[in-house]
PDB file of C-alpha atoms in Angstrom:
ATOM      1  CA  MET A   1      19.058  24.050 -20.082  1.00 68.00           C
ATOM      2  CA  LYS A   2      22.767  24.042 -19.397  1.00 82.00           C
ATOM      3  CA  LYS A   3      24.890  27.168 -19.376  1.00 89.00           C
ATOM      4  CA  PHE A   4      26.495  28.391 -22.615  1.00 89.00           C
ATOM      5  CA  ARG A   5      29.991  27.043 -23.118  1.00 90.00           C
ATOM      6  CA  PHE A   6      32.107  27.797 -26.184  1.00 90.00           C
ATOM      7  CA  ARG A   7      34.115  24.697 -27.054  1.00 92.00           C
ATOM      8  CA  LEU A   8      37.042  26.715 -28.411  1.00 93.00           C
ATOM      9  CA  GLN A   9      37.216  29.172 -25.506  1.00 93.00           C
ATOM     10  CA  THR A  10      40.742  28.126 -24.518  1.00 94.00           C
ATOM     11  CA  VAL A  11      41.886  28.515 -28.122  1.00 95.00           C
ATOM     12  CA  LEU A  12      40.263  31.958 -28.201  1.00 94.00           C
ATOM     13  CA  ASP A  13      41.994  32.924 -24.950  1.00 95.00           C
ATOM     14  CA  VAL A  14      45.353  31.820 -26.355  1.00 96.00           C
ATOM     15  CA  ALA A  15      44.681  33.760 -29.563  1.00 96.00           C
ATOM     16  CA  LYS A  16      43.888  36.894 -27.537  1.00 96.00           C
ATOM     17  CA  THR A  17      47.126  36.483 -25.571  1.00 97.00           C
ATOM     18  CA  GLU A  18      49.132  35.975 -28.752  1.00 97.00           C
ATOM     19  CA  GLU A  19      47.532  39.059 -30.276  1.00 97.00           C
ATOM     20  CA  LYS A  20      48.413  41.098 -27.211  1.00 97.00           C
ATOM     21  CA  LEU A  21      52.041  39.929 -27.324  1.00 97.00           C
ATOM     22  CA  ALA A  22      52.269  40.619 -31.058  1.00 97.00           C
ATOM     23  CA  LEU A  23      50.889  44.115 -30.439  1.00 97.00           C
ATOM     24  CA  GLU A  24      53.519  44.746 -27.767  1.00 97.00           C
ATOM     25  CA  LYS A  25      56.290  43.536 -30.104  1.00 97.00           C
ATOM     26  CA  PHE A  26      54.934  45.769 -32.854  1.00 97.00           C
ATOM     27  CA  ALA A  27      54.875  48.757 -30.512  1.00 97.00           C
ATOM     28  CA  LEU A  28      58.478  48.099 -29.472  1.00 97.00           C
ATOM     29  CA  ALA A  29      59.578  47.821 -33.091  1.00 97.00           C
ATOM     30  CA  GLN A  30      57.706  51.000 -33.939  1.00 97.00           C
ATOM     31  CA  GLY A  31      59.419  52.774 -31.053  1.00 97.00           C
ATOM     32  CA  ALA A  32      62.821  51.587 -32.276  1.00 97.00           C
ATOM     33  CA  VAL A  33      62.091  52.933 -35.764  1.00 97.00           C
ATOM     34  CA  LEU A  34      61.047  56.314 -34.368  1.00 97.00           C
ATOM     35  CA  LYS A  35      64.131  56.450 -32.169  1.00 97.00           C
ATOM     36  CA  GLU A  36      66.424  55.657 -35.093  1.00 97.00           C
ATOM     37  CA  LYS A  37      64.703  58.317 -37.213  1.00 97.00           C
ATOM     38  CA  ALA A  38      65.327  60.840 -34.443  1.00 97.00           C
ATOM     39  CA  ILE A  39      68.984  59.828 -34.281  1.00 96.00           C
ATOM     40  CA  GLY A  40      69.272  60.264 -38.046  1.00 96.00           C
ATOM     41  CA  GLU A  41      67.696  63.700 -37.852  1.00 96.00           C
ATOM     42  CA  GLN A  42      70.090  64.719 -35.076  1.00 96.00           C
ATOM     43  CA  LEU A  43      73.056  63.582 -37.140  1.00 95.00           C
ATOM     44  CA  LYS A  44      71.776  65.493 -40.170  1.00 95.00           C
ATOM     45  CA  GLN A  45      71.363  68.602 -38.045  1.00 95.00           C
ATOM     46  CA  LYS A  46      74.893  68.262 -36.639  1.00 92.00           C
ATOM     47  CA  LEU A  47      76.252  67.895 -40.161  1.00 91.00           C
ATOM     48  CA  ILE A  48      74.332  70.952 -41.352  1.00 91.00           C
ATOM     49  CA  ASN A  49      75.542  72.973 -38.366  1.00 89.00           C
ATOM     50  CA  LEU A  50      79.144  71.888 -38.917  1.00 85.00           C
ATOM     51  CA  ARG A  51      79.048  72.863 -42.567  1.00 83.00           C
ATOM     52  CA  SER A  52      77.301  76.177 -41.951  1.00 85.00           C
ATOM     53  CA  VAL A  53      79.848  77.467 -39.468  1.00 78.00           C
ATOM     54  CA  GLY A  54      82.586  79.466 -41.160  1.00 73.00           C
ATOM     55  CA  TYR A  55      86.135  78.172 -41.273  1.00 67.00           C
ATOM     56  CA  THR A  56      88.978  79.897 -39.551  1.00 69.00           C
ATOM     57  CA  ASN A  57      92.413  80.282 -40.999  1.00 72.00           C
ATOM     58  CA  SER A  58      93.840  77.528 -38.848  1.00 82.00           C
ATOM     59  CA  ILE A  59      94.798  74.357 -40.731  1.00 84.00           C
ATOM     60  CA  ASP A  60      94.244  72.272 -37.608  1.00 82.00           C
ATOM     61  CA  ASP A  61      90.709  73.596 -37.357  1.00 82.00           C
ATOM     62  CA  VAL A  62      90.037  72.724 -40.985  1.00 82.00           C
ATOM     63  CA  LYS A  63      91.461  69.211 -40.543  1.00 86.00           C
ATOM     64  CA  MET A  64      89.472  68.656 -37.369  1.00 87.00           C
ATOM     65  CA  ARG A  65      86.213  69.803 -38.975  1.00 85.00           C
ATOM     66  CA  GLU A  66      86.849  67.689 -42.056  1.00 89.00           C
ATOM     67  CA  SER A  67      87.553  64.672 -39.866  1.00 91.00           C
ATOM     68  CA  TYR A  68      84.401  65.288 -37.805  1.00 90.00           C
ATOM     69  CA  ASP A  69      82.412  65.725 -41.040  1.00 91.00           C
ATOM     70  CA  GLN A  70      83.556  62.281 -42.216  1.00 94.00           C
ATOM     71  CA  VAL A  71      82.669  60.732 -38.870  1.00 95.00           C
ATOM     72  CA  LEU A  72      79.198  62.264 -38.985  1.00 94.00           C
ATOM     73  CA  GLN A  73      78.687  61.028 -42.559  1.00 95.00           C
ATOM     74  CA  LYS A  74      79.664  57.480 -41.547  1.00 97.00           C
ATOM     75  CA  GLN A  75      77.332  57.624 -38.558  1.00 96.00           C
ATOM     76  CA  LEU A  76      74.537  58.928 -40.775  1.00 96.00           C
ATOM     77  CA  LYS A  77      75.105  56.125 -43.292  1.00 96.00           C
ATOM     78  CA  PHE A  78      75.064  53.543 -40.490  1.00 97.00           C
ATOM     79  CA  SER A  79      71.889  55.115 -39.087  1.00 96.00           C
ATOM     80  CA  ARG A  80      70.169  54.875 -42.473  1.00 96.00           C
ATOM     81  CA  GLN A  81      71.135  51.212 -42.821  1.00 97.00           C
ATOM     82  CA  ARG A  82      69.911  50.493 -39.316  1.00 97.00           C
ATOM     83  CA  LEU A  83      66.658  52.338 -40.089  1.00 97.00           C
ATOM     84  CA  LEU A  84      66.080  50.170 -43.156  1.00 97.00           C
ATOM     85  CA  GLU A  85      66.626  47.022 -41.088  1.00 97.00           C
ATOM     86  CA  LEU A  86      64.284  48.256 -38.384  1.00 97.00           C
ATOM     87  CA  GLU A  87      61.606  49.152 -40.940  1.00 97.00           C
ATOM     88  CA  LYS A  88      61.809  45.627 -42.410  1.00 97.00           C
ATOM     89  CA  GLU A  89      61.475  44.203 -38.912  1.00 97.00           C
ATOM     90  CA  LEU A  90      58.545  46.531 -38.243  1.00 97.00           C
ATOM     91  CA  GLU A  91      56.811  45.324 -41.403  1.00 97.00           C
ATOM     92  CA  ASN A  92      57.312  41.702 -40.311  1.00 97.00           C
ATOM     93  CA  LYS A  93      55.849  42.512 -36.894  1.00 97.00           C
ATOM     94  CA  ARG A  94      52.916  44.274 -38.557  1.00 97.00           C
ATOM     95  CA  LEU A  95      52.180  41.231 -40.711  1.00 97.00           C
ATOM     96  CA  GLU A  96      52.455  38.961 -37.689  1.00 97.00           C
ATOM     97  CA  LEU A  97      50.073  41.202 -35.744  1.00 97.00           C
ATOM     98  CA  LEU A  98      47.631  41.245 -38.647  1.00 97.00           C
ATOM     99  CA  SER A  99      47.684  37.446 -38.747  1.00 97.00           C
ATOM    100  CA  LYS A 100      47.024  37.219 -35.003  1.00 97.00           C
ATOM    101  CA  VAL A 101      44.171  39.736 -35.219  1.00 97.00           C
ATOM    102  CA  GLN A 102      42.540  37.811 -38.063  1.00 97.00           C
ATOM    103  CA  LYS A 103      42.819  34.542 -36.128  1.00 96.00           C
ATOM    104  CA  ARG A 104      41.225  36.101 -33.047  1.00 96.00           C
ATOM    105  CA  GLN A 105      38.453  37.704 -35.112  1.00 97.00           C
ATOM    106  CA  LEU A 106      37.713  34.360 -36.738  1.00 97.00           C
ATOM    107  CA  LEU A 107      37.365  32.727 -33.337  1.00 96.00           C
ATOM    108  CA  ASP A 108      35.244  35.618 -32.081  1.00 96.00           C
ATOM    109  CA  ASN A 109      32.935  35.179 -35.074  1.00 96.00           C
ATOM    110  CA  LEU A 110      32.666  31.456 -34.355  1.00 96.00           C
ATOM    111  CA  LYS A 111      31.836  32.219 -30.739  1.00 96.00           C
ATOM    112  CA  GLY A 112      29.158  34.687 -31.852  1.00 96.00           C
ATOM    113  CA  LYS A 113      27.601  32.100 -34.144  1.00 96.00           C
ATOM    114  CA  ALA A 114      27.706  29.487 -31.381  1.00 94.00           C
ATOM    115  CA  TRP A 115      26.024  31.971 -29.016  1.00 95.00           C
ATOM    116  CA  LEU A 116      23.234  32.640 -31.519  1.00 95.00           C
ATOM    117  CA  LYS A 117      22.747  28.915 -32.017  1.00 94.00           C
ATOM    118  CA  TYR A 118      22.611  28.432 -28.243  1.00 94.00           C
ATOM    119  CA  LYS A 119      20.010  31.221 -27.884  1.00 94.00           C
ATOM    120  CA  GLN A 120      17.884  29.689 -30.641  1.00 94.00           C
ATOM    121  CA  GLU A 121      18.044  26.308 -28.923  1.00 93.00           C
ATOM    122  CA  VAL A 122      17.024  27.865 -25.597  1.00 93.00           C
ATOM    123  CA  GLN A 123      14.099  29.633 -27.283  1.00 93.00           C
ATOM    124  CA  ARG A 124      13.070  26.395 -29.031  1.00 94.00           C
ATOM    125  CA  GLU A 125      13.107  24.452 -25.757  1.00 92.00           C
ATOM    126  CA  GLU A 126      11.193  27.237 -24.016  1.00 92.00           C
ATOM    127  CA  GLN A 127       8.597  27.207 -26.788  1.00 93.00           C
ATOM    128  CA  LEU A 128       8.255  23.416 -26.517  1.00 92.00           C
ATOM    129  CA  PHE A 129       7.757  23.735 -22.773  1.00 91.00           C
ATOM    130  CA  LEU A 130       5.119  26.435 -23.219  1.00 90.00           C
ATOM    131  CA  ASP A 131       3.371  24.374 -25.916  1.00 89.00           C
ATOM    132  CA  GLU A 132       3.333  21.357 -23.628  1.00 90.00           C
ATOM    133  CA  LEU A 133       1.987  23.488 -20.792  1.00 88.00           C
ATOM    134  CA  GLY A 134      -0.735  24.869 -23.072  1.00 87.00           C
ATOM    135  CA  VAL A 135      -1.742  21.394 -24.287  1.00 87.00           C
ATOM    136  CA  THR A 136      -1.912  20.135 -20.711  1.00 86.00           C
ATOM    137  CA  ARG A 137      -4.125  23.031 -19.602  1.00 84.00           C
ATOM    138  CA  PHE A 138      -6.343  22.654 -22.648  1.00 82.00           C
ATOM    139  CA  SER A 139      -6.799  18.948 -22.037  1.00 82.00           C
ATOM    140  CA  ARG A 140      -7.674  19.613 -18.373  1.00 79.00           C
ATOM    141  CA  LYS A 141     -10.284  22.206 -19.375  1.00 78.00           C
ATOM    142  CA  GLU A 142     -11.734  19.822 -21.958  1.00 75.00           C
ATOM    143  CA  GLY A 143     -11.866  17.088 -19.327  1.00 72.00           C
ATOM    144  CA  GLU A 144     -13.702  19.377 -16.895  1.00 70.00           C
ATOM    145  CA  SER A 145     -16.257  20.489 -19.446  1.00 65.00           C
ATOM    146  CA  LEU A 146     -17.295  16.932 -20.282  1.00 55.00           C
TER     147      LEU A 146
END
């Protein structure tokens, strides 16, 4: 009997490649989200440190700290907006990855079913061959005994 060949093997290979690429994109998006969270935490910490340090009597010092406080708040606001955008992108990448995984699993299941069908066909042909061999031997023995 001929060797097992899955008709959709090229489609399965493409699906595996697409899944791998989607996983890499997801990982990059996840890394960007983590990086932006770290930036936000650093900005929060800088703001806390700035506000916890006592003021001096110098008006210039007060103005400079107040100005820096406003800059940090704007940066923190921008970081939060960027984080929301990145989280939306991450969710889109996750859904895309999920879709690719499901497609590949479907093709893997089809391949498994085709493999089982192939094995059953091989066993059926082997059984037919053995039956034919048995009938031939039986008829030879019957011919000899007559």
